[in-house]
Tab-separated table of C-alpha atoms in Angstrom:
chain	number	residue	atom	x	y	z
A	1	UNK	CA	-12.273	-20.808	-35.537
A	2	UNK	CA	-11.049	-24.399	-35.471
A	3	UNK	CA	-9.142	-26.068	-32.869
A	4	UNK	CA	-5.636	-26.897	-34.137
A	5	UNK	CA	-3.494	-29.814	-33.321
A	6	UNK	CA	0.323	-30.220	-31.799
A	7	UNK	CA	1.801	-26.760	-31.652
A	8	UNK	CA	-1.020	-24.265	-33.114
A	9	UNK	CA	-2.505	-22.086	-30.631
A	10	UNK	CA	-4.633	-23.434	-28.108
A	11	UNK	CA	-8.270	-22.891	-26.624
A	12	UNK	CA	-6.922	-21.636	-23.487
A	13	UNK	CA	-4.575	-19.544	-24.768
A	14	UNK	CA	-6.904	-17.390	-27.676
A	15	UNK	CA	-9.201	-16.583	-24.645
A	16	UNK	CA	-6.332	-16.057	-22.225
A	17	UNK	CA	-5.036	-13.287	-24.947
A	18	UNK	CA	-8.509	-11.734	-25.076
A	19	UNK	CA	-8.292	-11.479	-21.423
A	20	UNK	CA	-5.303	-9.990	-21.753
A	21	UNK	CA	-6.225	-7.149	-24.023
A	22	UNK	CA	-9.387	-6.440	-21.628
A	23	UNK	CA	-6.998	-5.786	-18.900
A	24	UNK	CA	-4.719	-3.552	-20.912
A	25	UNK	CA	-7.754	-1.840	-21.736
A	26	UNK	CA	-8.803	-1.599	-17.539
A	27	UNK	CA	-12.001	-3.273	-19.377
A	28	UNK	CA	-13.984	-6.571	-18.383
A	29	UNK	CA	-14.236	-9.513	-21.111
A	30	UNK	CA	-17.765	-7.961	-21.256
A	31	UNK	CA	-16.580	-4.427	-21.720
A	32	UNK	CA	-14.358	-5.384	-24.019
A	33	UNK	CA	-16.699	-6.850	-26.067
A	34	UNK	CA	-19.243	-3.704	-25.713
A	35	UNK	CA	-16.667	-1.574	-26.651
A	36	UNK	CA	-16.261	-3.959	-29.669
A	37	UNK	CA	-19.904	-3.770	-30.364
A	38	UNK	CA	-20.758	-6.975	-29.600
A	39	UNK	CA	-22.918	-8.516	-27.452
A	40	UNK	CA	-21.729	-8.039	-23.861
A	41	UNK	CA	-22.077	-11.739	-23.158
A	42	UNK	CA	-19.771	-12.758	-25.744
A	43	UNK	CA	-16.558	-12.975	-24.017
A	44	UNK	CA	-18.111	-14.267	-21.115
A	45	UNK	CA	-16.334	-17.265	-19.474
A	46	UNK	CA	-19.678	-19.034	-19.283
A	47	UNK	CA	-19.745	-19.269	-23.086
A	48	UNK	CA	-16.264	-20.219	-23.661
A	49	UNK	CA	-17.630	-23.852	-23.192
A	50	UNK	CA	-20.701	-25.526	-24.520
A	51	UNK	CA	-23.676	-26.993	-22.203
A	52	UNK	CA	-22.091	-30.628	-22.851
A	53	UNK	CA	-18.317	-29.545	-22.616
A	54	UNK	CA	-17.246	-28.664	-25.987
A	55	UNK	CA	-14.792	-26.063	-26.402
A	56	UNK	CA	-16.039	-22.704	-27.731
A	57	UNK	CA	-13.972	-20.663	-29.677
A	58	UNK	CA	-14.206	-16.362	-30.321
A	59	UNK	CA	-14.563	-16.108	-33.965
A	60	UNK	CA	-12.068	-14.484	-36.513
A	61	UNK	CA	-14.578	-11.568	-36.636
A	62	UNK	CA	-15.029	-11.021	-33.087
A	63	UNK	CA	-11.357	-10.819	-32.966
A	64	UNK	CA	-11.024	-8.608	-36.086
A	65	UNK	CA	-13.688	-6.406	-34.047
A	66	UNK	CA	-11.562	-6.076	-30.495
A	67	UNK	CA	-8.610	-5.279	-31.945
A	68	UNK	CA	-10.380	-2.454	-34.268
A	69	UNK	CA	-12.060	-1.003	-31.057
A	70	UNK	CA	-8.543	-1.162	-29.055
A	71	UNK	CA	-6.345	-0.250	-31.706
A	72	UNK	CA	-3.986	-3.179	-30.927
A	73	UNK	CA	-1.830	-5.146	-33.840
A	74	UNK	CA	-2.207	-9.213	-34.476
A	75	UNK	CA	1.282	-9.098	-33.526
A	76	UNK	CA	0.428	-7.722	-30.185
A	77	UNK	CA	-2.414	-9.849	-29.776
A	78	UNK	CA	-0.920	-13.095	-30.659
A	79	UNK	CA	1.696	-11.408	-27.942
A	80	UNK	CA	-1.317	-11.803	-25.261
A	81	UNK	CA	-1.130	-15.663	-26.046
A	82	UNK	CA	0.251	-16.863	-22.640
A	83	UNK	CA	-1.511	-18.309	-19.634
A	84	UNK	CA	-4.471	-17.164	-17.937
A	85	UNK	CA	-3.151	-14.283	-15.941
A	86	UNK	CA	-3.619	-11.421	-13.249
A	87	UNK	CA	-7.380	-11.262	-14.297
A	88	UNK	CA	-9.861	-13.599	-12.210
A	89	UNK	CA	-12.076	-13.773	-9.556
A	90	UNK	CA	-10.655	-13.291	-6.265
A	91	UNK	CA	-10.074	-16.155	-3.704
A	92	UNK	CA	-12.316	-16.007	-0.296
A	93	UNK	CA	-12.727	-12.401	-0.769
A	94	UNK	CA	-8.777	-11.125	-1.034
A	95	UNK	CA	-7.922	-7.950	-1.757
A	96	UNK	CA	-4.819	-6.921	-3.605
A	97	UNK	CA	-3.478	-3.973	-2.112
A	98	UNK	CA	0.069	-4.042	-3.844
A	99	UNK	CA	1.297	-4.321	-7.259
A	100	UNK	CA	-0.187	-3.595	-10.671
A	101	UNK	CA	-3.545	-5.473	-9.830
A	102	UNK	CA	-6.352	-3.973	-8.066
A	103	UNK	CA	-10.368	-4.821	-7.153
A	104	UNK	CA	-12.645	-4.573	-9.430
A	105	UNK	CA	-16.361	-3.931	-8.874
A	106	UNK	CA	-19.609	-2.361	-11.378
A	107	UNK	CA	-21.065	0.709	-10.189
A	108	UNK	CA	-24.281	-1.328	-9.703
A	109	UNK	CA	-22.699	-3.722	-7.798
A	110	UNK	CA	-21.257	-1.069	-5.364
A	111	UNK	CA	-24.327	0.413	-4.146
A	112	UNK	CA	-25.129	-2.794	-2.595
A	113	UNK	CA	-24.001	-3.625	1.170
A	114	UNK	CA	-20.703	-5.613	2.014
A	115	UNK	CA	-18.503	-4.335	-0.429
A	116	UNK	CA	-16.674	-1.258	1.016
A	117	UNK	CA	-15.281	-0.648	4.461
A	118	UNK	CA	-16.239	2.276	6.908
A	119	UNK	CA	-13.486	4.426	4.787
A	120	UNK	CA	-14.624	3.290	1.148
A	121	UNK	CA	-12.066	0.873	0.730
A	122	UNK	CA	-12.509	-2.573	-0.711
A	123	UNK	CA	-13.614	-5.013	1.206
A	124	UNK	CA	-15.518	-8.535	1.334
A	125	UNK	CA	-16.274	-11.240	-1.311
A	126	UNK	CA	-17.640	-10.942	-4.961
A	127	UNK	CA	-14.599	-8.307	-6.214
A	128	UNK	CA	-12.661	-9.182	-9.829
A	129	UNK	CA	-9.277	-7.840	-10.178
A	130	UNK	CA	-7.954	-5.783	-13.078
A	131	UNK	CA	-4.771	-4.691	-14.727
A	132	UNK	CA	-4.169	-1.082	-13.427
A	133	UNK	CA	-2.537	0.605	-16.444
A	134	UNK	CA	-0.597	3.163	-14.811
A	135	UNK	CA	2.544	2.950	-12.986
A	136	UNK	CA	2.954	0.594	-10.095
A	137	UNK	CA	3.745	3.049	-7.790
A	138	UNK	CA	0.014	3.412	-6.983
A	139	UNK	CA	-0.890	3.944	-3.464
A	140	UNK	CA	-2.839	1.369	-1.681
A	141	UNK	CA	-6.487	1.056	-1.863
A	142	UNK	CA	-7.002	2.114	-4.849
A	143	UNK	CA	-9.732	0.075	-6.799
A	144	UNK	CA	-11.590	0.368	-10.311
A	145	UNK	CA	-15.642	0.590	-10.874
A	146	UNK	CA	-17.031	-0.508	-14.078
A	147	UNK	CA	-19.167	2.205	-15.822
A	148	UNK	CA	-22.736	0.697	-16.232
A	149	UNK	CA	-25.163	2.864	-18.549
A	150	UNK	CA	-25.395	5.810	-20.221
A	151	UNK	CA	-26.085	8.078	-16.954
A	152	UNK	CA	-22.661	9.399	-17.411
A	153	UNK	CA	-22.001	10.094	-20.984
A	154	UNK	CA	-20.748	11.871	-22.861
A	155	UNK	CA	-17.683	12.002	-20.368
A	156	UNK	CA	-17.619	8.760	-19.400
A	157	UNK	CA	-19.060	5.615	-21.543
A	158	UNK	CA	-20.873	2.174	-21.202
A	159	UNK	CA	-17.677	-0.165	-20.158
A	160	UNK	CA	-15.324	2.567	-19.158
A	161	UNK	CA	-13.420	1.580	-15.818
A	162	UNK	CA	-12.731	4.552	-13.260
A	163	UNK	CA	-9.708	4.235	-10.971
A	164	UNK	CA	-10.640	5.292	-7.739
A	165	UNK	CA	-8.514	6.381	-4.736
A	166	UNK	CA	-10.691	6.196	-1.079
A	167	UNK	CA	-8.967	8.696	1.581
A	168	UNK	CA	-7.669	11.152	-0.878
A	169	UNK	CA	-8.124	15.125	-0.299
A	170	UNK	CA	-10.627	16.328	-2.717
A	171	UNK	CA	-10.872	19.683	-3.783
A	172	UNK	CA	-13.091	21.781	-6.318
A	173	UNK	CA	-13.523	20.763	-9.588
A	174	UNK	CA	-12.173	17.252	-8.819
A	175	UNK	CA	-14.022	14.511	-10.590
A	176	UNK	CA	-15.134	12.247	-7.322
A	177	UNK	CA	-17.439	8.910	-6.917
A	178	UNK	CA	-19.906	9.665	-4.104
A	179	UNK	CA	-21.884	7.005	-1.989
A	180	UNK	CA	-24.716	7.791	0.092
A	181	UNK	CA	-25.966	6.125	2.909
A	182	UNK	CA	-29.209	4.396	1.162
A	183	UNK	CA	-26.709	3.132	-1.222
A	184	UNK	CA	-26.742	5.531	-3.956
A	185	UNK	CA	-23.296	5.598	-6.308
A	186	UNK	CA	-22.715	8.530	-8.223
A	187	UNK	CA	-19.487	9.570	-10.412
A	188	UNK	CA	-20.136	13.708	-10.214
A	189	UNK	CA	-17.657	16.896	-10.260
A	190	UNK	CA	-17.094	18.129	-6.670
A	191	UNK	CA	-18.245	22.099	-7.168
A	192	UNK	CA	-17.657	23.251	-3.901
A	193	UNK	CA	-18.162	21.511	0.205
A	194	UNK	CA	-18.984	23.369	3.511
A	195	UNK	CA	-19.150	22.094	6.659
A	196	UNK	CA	-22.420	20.642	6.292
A	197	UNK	CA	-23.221	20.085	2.699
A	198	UNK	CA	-21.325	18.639	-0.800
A	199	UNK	CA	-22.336	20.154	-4.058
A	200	UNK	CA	-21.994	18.435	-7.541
A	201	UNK	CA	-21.953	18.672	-10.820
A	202	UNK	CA	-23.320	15.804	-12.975
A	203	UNK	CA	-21.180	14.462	-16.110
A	204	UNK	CA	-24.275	14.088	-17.717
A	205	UNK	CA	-26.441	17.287	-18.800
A	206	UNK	CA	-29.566	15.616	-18.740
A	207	UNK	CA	-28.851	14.710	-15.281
A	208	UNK	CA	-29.508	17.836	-12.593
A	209	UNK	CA	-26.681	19.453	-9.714
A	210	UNK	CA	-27.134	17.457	-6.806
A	211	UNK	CA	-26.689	18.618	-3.059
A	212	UNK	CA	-26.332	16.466	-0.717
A	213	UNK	CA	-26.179	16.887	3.129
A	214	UNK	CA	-22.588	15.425	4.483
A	215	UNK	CA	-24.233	13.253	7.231
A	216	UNK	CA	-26.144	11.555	4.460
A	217	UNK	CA	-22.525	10.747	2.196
A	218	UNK	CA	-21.281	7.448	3.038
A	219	UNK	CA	-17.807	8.181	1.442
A	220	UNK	CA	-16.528	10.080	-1.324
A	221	UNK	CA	-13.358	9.161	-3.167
A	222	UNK	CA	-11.402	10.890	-5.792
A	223	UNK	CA	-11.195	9.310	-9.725
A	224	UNK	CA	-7.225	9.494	-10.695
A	225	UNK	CA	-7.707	7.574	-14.113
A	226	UNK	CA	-9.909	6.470	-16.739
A	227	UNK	CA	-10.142	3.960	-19.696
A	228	UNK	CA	-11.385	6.114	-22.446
């Protein structure tokens, strides 16, 4: 794809619109592109510019691909076509706790240290932020993990983003995220809690029931949405 002249769509704004269309999607440029079945590095803003500064540009077929996998029009695309907007890194480790943007972090990212408060809520540096497609009216705190794998399939998929709610009651047969205290993240179905224990379900049946004692859970948070 060509760079045009005077009023023809610009560099900034073709990868601004695929941007767009990730975050209507509660999907990363990357998963984006996996769901496209491209290479998850294609849509990366690393390779939207050449080692000596020449503009790189998606191809038509790349596009062609995305909006296949998303089920979006041109027209709707070409709608996308504005600048860069609610997607982006987050400044010295803000967190958005109003509006229709929320953190963003990938489940192997959040077993590591310094990303979660005490209560499982965001917190700390290294966050993205993402378009939460559901009303606005969300309560605060919620935030969005990236699905990394195939440990969770066939429920949930390789670039699928989970919105998760910290603090919520949980009850039987909820869908939860679990994090232990060694840093294990798990996305499971709560099948029952005492006093002293959690059991769950895995998504995946290759994957055994886990039980895990309650002084070794870090947090557990409830999953209210998914991009599927």
């Amino acid at each position: 794809m060509a760079q045009e002249s005077g009023d023809m769509l610009s560099h900034e704004q073709i990868w601004g619109a695929i941007d767009r269309l990730a975050e209507r999607h509660a999907l990363t440029p990357s998963g984006l592109a996996r769901r496209a079945g491209l290479d998850p590095t294609s849509f990366n803003k690393s390779k939207r510019l050449s080692a000596d500064g020449r503009l790189r540009w998606p191809s038509t077929e790349s596009i062609a691909k995305v909006l296949d996998a998303t089920g979006a029009s041109m027209e709707q695309f070409l709608t996308f076509m504005r600048p860069k907007s609610s997607f982006s890194s987050l400044p010295d480790g803000a967190i958005p706790r109003h509006g229709s943007s929320i953190p963003l972090l990938g489940f192997a990212q959040a077993g590591a240290g310094g990303f979660f408060d005490d209560g499982g809520f965001p917190a700390g540096q290294g966050w993205d932020v993402v378009e939460f497609p559901a009303a606005p009216s969300q309560k605060a705190g919620v935030y969005a993990l990236e699905v990394q794998g195939e440990s969770m399939m066939p429920l949930y998929r390789d670039g699928d983003v989970l919105i998760v709610e910290p603090g919520a009651q949980v009850r039987r047969n909820d869908r939860v995220v679990v994090k232990t205290r060694e840093g294990e993240v798990m996305a499971k179905v709560l099948l029952r809690q005492s006093p002293r224990s959690i059991e769950l379900m895995s998504l995946n049946p290759e994957h055994p029931n886990r039980t895990i004692e309650l002084s070794d859970v870090d947090w557990i948070a409830r999953i209210i949405w998914a991009s599927q």
